[in-house]
mmCIF file of C-alpha atoms and ligand atoms in Angstrom:
data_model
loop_
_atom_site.group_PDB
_atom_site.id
_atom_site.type_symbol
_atom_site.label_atom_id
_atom_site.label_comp_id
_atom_site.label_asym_id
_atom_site.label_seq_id
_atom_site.Cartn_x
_atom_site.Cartn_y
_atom_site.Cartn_z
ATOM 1 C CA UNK A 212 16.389 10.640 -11.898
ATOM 2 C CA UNK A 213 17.307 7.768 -9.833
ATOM 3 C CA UNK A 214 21.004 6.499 -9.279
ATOM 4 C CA UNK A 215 23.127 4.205 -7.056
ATOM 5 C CA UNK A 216 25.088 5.783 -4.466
ATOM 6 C CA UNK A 217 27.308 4.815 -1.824
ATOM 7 C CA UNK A 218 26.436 6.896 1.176
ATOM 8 C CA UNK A 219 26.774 6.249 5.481
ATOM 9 C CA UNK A 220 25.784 3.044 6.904
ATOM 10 C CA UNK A 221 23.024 4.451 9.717
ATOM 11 C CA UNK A 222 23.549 3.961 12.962
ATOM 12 C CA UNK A 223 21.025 3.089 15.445
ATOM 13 C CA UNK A 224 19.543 5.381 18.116
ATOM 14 C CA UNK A 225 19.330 3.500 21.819
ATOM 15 C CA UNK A 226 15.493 2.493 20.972
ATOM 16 C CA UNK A 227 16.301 1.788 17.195
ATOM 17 C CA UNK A 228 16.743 -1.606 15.214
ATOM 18 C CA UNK A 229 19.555 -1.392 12.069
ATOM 19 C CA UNK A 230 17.909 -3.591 9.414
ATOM 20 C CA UNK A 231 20.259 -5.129 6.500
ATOM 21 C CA UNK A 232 17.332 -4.882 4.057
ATOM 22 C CA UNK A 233 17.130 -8.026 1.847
ATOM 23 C CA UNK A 234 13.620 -7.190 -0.352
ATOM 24 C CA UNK A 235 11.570 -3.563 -0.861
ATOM 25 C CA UNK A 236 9.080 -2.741 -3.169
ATOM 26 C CA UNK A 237 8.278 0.086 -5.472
ATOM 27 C CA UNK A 238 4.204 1.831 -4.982
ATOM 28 C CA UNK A 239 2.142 4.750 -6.019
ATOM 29 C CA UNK A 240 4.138 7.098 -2.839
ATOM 30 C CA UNK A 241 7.641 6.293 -4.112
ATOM 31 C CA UNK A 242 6.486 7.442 -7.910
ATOM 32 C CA UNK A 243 5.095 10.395 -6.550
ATOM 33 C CA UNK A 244 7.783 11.144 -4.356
ATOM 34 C CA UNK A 245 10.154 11.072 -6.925
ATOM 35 C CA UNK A 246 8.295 13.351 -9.676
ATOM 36 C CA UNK A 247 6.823 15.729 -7.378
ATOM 37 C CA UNK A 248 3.092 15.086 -8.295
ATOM 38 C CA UNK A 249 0.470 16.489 -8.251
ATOM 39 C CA UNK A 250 1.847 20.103 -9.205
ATOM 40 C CA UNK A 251 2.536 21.875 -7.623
ATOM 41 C CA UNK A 252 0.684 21.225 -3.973
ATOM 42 C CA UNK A 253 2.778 17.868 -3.674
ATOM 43 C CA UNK A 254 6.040 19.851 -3.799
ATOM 44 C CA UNK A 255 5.027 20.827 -0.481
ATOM 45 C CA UNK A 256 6.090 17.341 0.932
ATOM 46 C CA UNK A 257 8.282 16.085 -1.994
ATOM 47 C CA UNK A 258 10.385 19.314 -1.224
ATOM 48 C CA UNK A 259 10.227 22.635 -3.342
ATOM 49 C CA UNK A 260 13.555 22.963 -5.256
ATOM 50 C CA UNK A 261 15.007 19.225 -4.823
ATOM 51 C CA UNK A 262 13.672 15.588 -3.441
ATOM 52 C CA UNK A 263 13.034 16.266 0.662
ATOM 53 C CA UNK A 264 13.881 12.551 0.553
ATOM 54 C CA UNK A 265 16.683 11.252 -1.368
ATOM 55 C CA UNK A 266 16.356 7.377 -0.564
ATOM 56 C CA UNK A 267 13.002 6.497 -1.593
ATOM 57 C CA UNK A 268 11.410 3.298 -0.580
ATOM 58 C CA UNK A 269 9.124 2.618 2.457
ATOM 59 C CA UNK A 270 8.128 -1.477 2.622
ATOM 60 C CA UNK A 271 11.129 -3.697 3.577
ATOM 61 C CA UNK A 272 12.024 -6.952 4.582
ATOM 62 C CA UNK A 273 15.332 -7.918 5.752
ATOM 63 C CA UNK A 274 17.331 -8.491 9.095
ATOM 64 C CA UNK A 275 17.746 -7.162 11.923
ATOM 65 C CA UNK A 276 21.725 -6.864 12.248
ATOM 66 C CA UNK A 277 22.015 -4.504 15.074
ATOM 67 C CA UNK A 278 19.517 -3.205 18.318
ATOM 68 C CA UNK A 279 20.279 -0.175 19.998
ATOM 69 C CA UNK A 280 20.873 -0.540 24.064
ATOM 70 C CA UNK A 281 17.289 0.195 24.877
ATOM 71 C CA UNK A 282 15.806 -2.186 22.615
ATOM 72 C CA UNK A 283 14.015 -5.674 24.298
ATOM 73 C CA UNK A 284 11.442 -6.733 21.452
ATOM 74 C CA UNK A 285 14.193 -7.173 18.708
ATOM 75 C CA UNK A 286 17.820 -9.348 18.553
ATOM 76 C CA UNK A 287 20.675 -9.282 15.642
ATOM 77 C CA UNK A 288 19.461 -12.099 13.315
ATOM 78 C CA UNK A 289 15.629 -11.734 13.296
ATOM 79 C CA UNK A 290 13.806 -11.578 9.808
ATOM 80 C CA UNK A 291 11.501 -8.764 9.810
ATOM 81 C CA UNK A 292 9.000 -6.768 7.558
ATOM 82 C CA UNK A 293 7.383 -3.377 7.793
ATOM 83 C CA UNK A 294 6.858 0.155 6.699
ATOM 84 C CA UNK A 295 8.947 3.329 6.724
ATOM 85 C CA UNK A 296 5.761 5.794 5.571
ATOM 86 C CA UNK A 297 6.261 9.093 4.887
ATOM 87 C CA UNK A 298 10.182 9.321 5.685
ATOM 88 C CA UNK A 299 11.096 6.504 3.079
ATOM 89 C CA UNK A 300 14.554 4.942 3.410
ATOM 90 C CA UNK A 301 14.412 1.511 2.100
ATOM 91 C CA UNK A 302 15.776 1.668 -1.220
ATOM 92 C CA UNK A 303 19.025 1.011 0.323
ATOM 93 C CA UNK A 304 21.151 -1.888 1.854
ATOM 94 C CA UNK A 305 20.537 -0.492 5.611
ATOM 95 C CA UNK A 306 17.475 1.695 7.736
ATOM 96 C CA UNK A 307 17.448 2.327 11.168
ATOM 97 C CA UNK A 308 13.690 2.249 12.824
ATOM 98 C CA UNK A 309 11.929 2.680 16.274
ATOM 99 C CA UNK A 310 11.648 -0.426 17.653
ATOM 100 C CA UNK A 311 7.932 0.635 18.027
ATOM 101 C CA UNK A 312 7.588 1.527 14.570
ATOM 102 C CA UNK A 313 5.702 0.002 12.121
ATOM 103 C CA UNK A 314 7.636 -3.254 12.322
ATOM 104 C CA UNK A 315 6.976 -6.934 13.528
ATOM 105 C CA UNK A 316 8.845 -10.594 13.130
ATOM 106 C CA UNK A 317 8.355 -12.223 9.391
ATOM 107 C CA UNK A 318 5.194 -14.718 9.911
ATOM 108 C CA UNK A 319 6.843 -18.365 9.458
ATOM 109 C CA UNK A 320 7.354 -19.283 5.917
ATOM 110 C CA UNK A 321 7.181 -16.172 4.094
ATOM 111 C CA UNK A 322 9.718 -15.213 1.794
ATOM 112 C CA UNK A 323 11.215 -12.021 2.219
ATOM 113 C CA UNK A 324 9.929 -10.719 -0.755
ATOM 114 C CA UNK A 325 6.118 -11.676 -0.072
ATOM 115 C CA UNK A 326 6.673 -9.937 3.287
ATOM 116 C CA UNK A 327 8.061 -6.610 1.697
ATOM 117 C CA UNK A 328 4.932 -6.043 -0.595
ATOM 118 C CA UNK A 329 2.345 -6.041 2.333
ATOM 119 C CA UNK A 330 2.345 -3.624 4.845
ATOM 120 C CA UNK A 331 1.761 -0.522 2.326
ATOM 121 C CA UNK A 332 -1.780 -1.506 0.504
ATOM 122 C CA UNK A 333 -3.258 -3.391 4.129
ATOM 123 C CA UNK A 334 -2.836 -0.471 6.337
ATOM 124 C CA UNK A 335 -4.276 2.111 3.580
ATOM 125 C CA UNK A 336 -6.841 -0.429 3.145
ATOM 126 C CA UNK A 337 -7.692 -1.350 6.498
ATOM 127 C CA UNK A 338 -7.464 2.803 7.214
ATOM 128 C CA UNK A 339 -10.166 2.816 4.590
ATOM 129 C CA UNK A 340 -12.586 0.058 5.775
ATOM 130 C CA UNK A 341 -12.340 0.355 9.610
ATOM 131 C CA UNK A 342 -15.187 3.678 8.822
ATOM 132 C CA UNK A 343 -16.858 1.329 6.573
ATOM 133 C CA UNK A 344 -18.059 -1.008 9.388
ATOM 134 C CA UNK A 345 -17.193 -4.242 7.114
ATOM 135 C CA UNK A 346 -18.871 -7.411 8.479
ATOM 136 C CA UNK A 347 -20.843 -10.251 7.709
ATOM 137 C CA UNK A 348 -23.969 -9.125 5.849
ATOM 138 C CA UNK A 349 -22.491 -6.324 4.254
ATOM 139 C CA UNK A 350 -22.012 -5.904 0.664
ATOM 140 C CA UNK A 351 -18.610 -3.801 -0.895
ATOM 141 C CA UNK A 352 -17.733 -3.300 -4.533
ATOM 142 C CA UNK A 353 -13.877 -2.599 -4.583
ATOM 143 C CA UNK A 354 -13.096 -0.641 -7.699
ATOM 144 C CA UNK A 355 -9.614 -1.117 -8.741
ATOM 145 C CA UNK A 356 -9.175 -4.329 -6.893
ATOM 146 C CA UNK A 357 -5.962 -5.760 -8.453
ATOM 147 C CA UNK A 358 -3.905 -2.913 -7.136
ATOM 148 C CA UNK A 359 -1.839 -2.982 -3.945
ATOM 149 C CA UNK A 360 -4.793 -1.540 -1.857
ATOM 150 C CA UNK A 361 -7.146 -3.593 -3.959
ATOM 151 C CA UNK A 362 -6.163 -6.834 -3.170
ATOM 152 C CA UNK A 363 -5.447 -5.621 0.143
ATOM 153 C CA UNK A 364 -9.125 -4.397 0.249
ATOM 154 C CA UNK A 365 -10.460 -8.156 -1.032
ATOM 155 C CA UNK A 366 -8.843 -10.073 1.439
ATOM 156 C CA UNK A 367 -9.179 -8.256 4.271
ATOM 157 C CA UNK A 368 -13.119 -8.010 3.118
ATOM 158 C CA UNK A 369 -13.378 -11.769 2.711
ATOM 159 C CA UNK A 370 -11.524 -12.014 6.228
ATOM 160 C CA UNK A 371 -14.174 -10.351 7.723
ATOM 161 C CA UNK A 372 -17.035 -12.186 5.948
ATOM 162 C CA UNK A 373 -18.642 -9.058 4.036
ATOM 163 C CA UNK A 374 -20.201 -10.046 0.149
ATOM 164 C CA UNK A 375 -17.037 -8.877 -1.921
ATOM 165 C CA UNK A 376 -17.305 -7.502 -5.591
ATOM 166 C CA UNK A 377 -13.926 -6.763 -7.314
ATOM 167 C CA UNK A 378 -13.860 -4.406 -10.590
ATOM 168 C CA UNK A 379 -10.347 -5.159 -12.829
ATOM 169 C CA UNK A 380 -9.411 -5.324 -15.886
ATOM 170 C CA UNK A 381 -9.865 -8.612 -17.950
ATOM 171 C CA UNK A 382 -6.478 -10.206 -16.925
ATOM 172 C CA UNK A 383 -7.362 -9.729 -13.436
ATOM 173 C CA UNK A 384 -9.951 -11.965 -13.364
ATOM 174 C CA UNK A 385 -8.397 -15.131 -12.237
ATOM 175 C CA UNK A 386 -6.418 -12.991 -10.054
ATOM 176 C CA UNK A 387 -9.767 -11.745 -7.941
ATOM 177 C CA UNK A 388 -11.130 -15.300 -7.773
ATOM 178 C CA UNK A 389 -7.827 -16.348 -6.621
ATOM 179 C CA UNK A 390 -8.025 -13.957 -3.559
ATOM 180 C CA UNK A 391 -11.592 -15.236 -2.603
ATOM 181 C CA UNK A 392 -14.069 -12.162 -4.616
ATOM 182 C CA UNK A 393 -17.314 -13.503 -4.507
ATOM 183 C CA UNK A 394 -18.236 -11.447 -7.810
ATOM 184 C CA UNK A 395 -15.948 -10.298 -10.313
ATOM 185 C CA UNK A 396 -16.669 -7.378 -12.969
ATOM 186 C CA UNK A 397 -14.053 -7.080 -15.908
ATOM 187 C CA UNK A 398 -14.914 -3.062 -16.148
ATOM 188 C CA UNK A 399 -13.338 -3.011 -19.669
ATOM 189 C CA UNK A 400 -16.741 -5.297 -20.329
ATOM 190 C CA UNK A 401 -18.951 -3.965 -18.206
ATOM 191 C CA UNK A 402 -19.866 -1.024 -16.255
ATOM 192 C CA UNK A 403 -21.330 -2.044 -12.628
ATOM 193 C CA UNK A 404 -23.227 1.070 -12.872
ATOM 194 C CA UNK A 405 -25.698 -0.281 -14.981
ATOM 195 C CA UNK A 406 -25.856 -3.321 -14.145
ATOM 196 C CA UNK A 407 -28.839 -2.552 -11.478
ATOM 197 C CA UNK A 408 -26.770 -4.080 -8.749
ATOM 198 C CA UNK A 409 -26.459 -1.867 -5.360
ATOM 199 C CA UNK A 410 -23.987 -1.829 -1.971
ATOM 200 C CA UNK A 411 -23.129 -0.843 1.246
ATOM 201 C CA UNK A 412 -19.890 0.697 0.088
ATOM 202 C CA UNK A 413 -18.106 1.110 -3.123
ATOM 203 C CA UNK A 414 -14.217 1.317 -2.181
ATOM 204 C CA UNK A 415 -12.432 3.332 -4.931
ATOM 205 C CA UNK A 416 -9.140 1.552 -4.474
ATOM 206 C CA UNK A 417 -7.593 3.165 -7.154
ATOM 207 C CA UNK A 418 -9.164 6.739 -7.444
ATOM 208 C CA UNK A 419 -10.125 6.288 -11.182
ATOM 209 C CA UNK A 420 -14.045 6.393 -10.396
ATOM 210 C CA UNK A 421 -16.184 9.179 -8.678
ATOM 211 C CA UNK A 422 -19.090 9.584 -5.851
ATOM 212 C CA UNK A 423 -21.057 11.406 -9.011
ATOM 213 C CA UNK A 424 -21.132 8.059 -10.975
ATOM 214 C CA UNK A 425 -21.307 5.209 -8.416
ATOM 215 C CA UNK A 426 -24.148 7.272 -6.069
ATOM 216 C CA UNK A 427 -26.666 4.992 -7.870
ATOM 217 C CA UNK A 428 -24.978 2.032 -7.312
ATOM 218 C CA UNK A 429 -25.105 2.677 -3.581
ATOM 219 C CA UNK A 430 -27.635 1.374 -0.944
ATOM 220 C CA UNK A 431 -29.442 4.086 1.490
ATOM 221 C CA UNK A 432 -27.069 4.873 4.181
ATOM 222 C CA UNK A 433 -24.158 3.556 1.987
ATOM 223 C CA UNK A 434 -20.372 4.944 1.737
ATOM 224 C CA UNK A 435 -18.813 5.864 -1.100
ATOM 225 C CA UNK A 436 -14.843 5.100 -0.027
ATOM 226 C CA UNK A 437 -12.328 7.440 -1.527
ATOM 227 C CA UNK A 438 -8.342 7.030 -2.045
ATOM 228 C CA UNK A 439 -7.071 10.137 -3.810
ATOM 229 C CA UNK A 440 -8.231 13.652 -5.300
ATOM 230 C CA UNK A 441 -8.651 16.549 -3.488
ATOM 231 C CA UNK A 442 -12.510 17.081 -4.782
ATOM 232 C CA UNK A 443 -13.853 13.648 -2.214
ATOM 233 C CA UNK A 444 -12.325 15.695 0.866
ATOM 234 C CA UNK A 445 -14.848 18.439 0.094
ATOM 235 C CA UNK A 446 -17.543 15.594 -0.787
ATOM 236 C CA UNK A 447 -16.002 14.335 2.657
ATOM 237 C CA UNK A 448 -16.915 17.129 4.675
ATOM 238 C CA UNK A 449 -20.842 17.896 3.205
ATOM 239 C CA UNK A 450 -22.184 14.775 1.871
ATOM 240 C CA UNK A 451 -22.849 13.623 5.987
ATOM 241 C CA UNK A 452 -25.273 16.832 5.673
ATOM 242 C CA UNK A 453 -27.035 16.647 2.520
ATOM 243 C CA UNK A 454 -28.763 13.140 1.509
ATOM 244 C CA UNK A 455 -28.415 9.412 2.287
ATOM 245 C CA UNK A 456 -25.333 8.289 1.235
ATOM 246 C CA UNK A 457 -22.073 9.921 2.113
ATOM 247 C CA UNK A 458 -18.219 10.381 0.772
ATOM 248 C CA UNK A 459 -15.301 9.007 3.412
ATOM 249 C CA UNK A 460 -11.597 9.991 2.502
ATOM 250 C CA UNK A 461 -9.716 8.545 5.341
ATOM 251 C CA UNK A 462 -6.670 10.407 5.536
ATOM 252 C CA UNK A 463 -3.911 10.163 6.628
ATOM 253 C CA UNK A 464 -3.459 6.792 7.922
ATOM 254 C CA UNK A 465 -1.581 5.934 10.931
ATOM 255 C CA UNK A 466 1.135 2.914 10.689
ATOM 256 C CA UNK A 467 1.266 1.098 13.491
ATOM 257 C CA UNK A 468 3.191 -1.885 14.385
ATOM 258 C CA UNK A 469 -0.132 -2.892 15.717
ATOM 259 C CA UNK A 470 -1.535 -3.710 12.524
ATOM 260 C CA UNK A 471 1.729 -5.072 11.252
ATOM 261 C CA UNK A 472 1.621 -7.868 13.894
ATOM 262 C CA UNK A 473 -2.298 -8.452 12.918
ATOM 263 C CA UNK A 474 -1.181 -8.797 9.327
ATOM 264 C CA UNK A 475 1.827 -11.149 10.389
ATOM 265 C CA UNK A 476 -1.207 -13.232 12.301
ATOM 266 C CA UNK A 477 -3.136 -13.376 8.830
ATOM 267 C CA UNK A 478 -0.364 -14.488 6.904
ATOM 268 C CA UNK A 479 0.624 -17.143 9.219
ATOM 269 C CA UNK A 480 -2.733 -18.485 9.299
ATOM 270 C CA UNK A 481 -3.106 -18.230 5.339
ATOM 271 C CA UNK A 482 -5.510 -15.656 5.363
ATOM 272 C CA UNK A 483 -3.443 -13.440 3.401
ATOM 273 C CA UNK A 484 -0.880 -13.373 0.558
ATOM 274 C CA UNK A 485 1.157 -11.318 -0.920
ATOM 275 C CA UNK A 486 0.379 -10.283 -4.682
ATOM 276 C CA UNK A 487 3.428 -9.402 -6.447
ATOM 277 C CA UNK A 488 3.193 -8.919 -10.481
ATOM 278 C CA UNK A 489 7.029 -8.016 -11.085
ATOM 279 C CA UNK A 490 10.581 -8.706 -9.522
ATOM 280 C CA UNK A 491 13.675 -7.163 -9.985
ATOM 281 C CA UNK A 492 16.636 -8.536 -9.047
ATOM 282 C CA UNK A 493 18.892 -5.044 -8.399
ATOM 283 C CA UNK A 494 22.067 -7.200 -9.872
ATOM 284 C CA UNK A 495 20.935 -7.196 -12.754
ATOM 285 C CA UNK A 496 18.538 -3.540 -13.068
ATOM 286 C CA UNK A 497 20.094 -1.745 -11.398
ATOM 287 C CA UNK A 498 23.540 -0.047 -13.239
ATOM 288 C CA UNK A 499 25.578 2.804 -12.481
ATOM 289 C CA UNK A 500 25.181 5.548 -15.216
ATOM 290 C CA UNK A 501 27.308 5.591 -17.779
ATOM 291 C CA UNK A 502 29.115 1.880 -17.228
ATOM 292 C CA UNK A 503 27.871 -1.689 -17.130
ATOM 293 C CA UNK A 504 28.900 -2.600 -14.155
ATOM 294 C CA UNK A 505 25.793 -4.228 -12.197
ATOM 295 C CA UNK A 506 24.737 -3.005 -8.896
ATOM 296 C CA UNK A 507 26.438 -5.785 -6.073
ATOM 297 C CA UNK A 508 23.880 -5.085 -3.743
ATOM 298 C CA UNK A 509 21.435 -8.019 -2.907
ATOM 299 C CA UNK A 510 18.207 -7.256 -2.367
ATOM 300 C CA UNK A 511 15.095 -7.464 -4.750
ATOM 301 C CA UNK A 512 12.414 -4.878 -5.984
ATOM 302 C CA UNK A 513 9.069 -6.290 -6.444
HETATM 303 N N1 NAP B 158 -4.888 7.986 0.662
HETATM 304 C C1 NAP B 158 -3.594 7.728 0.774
HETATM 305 O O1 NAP B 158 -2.943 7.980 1.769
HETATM 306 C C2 NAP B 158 -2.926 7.058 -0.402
HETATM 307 C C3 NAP B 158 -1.615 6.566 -0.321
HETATM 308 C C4 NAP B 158 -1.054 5.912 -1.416
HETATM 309 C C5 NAP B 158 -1.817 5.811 -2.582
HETATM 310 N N2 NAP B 158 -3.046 6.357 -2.627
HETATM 311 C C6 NAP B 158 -3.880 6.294 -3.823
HETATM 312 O O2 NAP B 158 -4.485 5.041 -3.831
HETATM 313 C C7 NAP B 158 -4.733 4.660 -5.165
HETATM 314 C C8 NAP B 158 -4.324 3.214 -5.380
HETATM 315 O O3 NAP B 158 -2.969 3.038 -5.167
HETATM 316 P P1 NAP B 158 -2.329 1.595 -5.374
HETATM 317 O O4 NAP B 158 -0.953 1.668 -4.825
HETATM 318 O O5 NAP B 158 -3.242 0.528 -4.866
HETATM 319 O O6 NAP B 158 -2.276 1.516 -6.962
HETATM 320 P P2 NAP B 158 -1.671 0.396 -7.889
HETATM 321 O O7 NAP B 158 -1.155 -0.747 -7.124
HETATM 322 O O8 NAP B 158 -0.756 1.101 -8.811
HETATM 323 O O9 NAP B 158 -3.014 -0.083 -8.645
HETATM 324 C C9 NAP B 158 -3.170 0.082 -9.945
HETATM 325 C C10 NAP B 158 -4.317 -0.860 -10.371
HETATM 326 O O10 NAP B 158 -5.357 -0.072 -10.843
HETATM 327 C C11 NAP B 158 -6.019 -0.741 -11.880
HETATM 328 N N3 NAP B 158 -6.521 0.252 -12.819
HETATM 329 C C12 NAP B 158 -5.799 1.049 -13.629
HETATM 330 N N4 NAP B 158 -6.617 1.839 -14.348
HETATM 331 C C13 NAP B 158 -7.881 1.527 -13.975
HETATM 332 C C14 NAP B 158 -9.176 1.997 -14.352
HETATM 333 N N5 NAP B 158 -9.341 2.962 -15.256
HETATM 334 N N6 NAP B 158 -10.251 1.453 -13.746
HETATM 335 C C15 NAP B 158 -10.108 0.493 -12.819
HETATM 336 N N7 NAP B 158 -8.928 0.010 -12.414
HETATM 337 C C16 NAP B 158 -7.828 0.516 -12.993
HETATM 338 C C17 NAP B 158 -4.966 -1.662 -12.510
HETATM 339 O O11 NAP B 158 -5.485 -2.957 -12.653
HETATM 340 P P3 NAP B 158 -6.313 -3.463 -13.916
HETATM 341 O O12 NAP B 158 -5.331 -3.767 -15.011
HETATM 342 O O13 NAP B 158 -7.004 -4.664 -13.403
HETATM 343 O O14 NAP B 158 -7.194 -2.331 -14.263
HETATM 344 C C18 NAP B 158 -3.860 -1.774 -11.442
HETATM 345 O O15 NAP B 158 -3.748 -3.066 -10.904
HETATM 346 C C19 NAP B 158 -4.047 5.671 -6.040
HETATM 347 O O16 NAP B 158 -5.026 6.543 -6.554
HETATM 348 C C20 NAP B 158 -3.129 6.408 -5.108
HETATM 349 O O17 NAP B 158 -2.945 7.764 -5.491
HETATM 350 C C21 NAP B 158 -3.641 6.938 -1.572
#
């Protein structure tokens, strides 16, 4: 269950921002936060009898509105954008972070919402593709490519000139061109595994495929990139032994505000967008159980 609470404004540390959060998002780690899946390994991490983490939420956008006494890069006022991984926090009006967190200045002319549904799918993308060696030359099929680390994964991929091949579903097409695929496969058509076509990599962006079916597909020497299920960490850890073409499961990634600041760059040079298929306004979505009374908090879920 999910409700609206009132609980503590946070206060920040001496090398901590306090962000008033203005847009967040909802992904794949906030679901599974909040039922506890996979059974029952994930309870591990969710927290065995109850939620470890009772404010969900781990992109935001908003504004800085206070800076602890030790902090130089930040100043009450600035818009910013980032990513709370792994501790959550930003389904809420406030968070606190490190000032050398995951967390950089919003690039000029991005909305607040664009620069809340980012961070999450670039850095588990990027994680992914930096053991991929992705350059000019190169050829990737990304699997699930209108997801958030999909169209992560086809940007970034046409950013760095490699020959990009996105898999989605048929109203995804447009979508793919849109982002700057140079081949597009509607899989509900088609199955690229027949299609004689071979690659360096095959990114499984959305962990519905498998190493077994797309080996064929694969060039000698090629990499079969993995996103979830347990099985590709042991196909990880012996398919550099056995054979020509190997499983990588790059986990878990480290967010840096390093990477936040190279996304900011992208953006500002219209290399990147945001792709955002819902919004919710919390006015209006969000009520407290039981009455109609809307939620008065501002921000926006996308
Ligand atoms: N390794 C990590 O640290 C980590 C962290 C977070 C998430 N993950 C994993 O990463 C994966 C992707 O997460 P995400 O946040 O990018 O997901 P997402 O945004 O929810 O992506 C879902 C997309 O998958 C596509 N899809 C659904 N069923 C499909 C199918 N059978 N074949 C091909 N595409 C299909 C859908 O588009 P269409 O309508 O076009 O099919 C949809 O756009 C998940 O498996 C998640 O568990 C890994």
């Amino acid at each position: 269950m999910l409700r609206i609470t009132e609980v503590a404004r946070p206060v920040p540390g001496p090398g901590e921002v306090l962000i008033r959060i203005r847009a967040t998002t909802v992904n794949r780690s906030d679901c599974a936060f909040r039922a506890g899946t996979p059974q029952p390994y994930a309870r591990l991490f969710t927290g065995l009898r109850r939620p470890r983490h009772r404010i969900l939420g781990s992109e935001l956008s908003g504004e800085v509105e206070a800076t602890g006494r030790a902090v130089t890069g930040f100043e009450p006022g600035d818009a910013v954008f980032g990513v709370k991984a792994w501790k959550f926090g930003a389904h809420a009006d406030y968070i606190c972070m490190r000032e050398g967190a995951a967390l950089a200045r919003n690039p000029a002319g991005v909305s607040f919402e664009e620069a809340a549904a980012v961070c999450d799918g670039v850095i588990l993308a990027l994680t992914g593709l930096r053991r991929a060696d992705i350059r000019k030359g190169r050829s990737i099929l990304i699997y699930g490519a209108s997801g958030s680390i999909g169209t992560a994964a086809v940007q970034l991929c046409r950013y760095y000139g490699a020959d990009v091949t996105a898999v989605c579903s048929t109203k995804n097409l447009e979508l793919m061109r849109s982002l700057g695929a140079d081949h597009v496969i509607d899989y509900t058509r088609d199955d690229f595994t027949e299609d004689g076509q071979t690659y360096d990599v095959i990114f499984d962006a959305v962990g519905k495929h498998s190493f077994a079916r797309s080996k064929g597909s694969l060039n000698p020497g090629g990499i079969y990139l993995a996103t979830d299920h347990l099985r590709n960490l042991a196909l990880a850890a012996t398919t550099p032994r056995f054979g020509d073409r190997k499983v990588v499961f790059p986990i878990p990634p480290h967010y840096t505000w390093q990477d936040v600041v190279f996304l900011k760059g992208l953006m500002a040079a219209g290399k990147y967008r945001a792709v955002i298929d819902r919004r919710y306004p919390l006015e209006t979505s969000s009520r407290r159980p039981g009455t109609s009374r809307p939620s008065r908090r501002p921000a926006t879920w996308s």
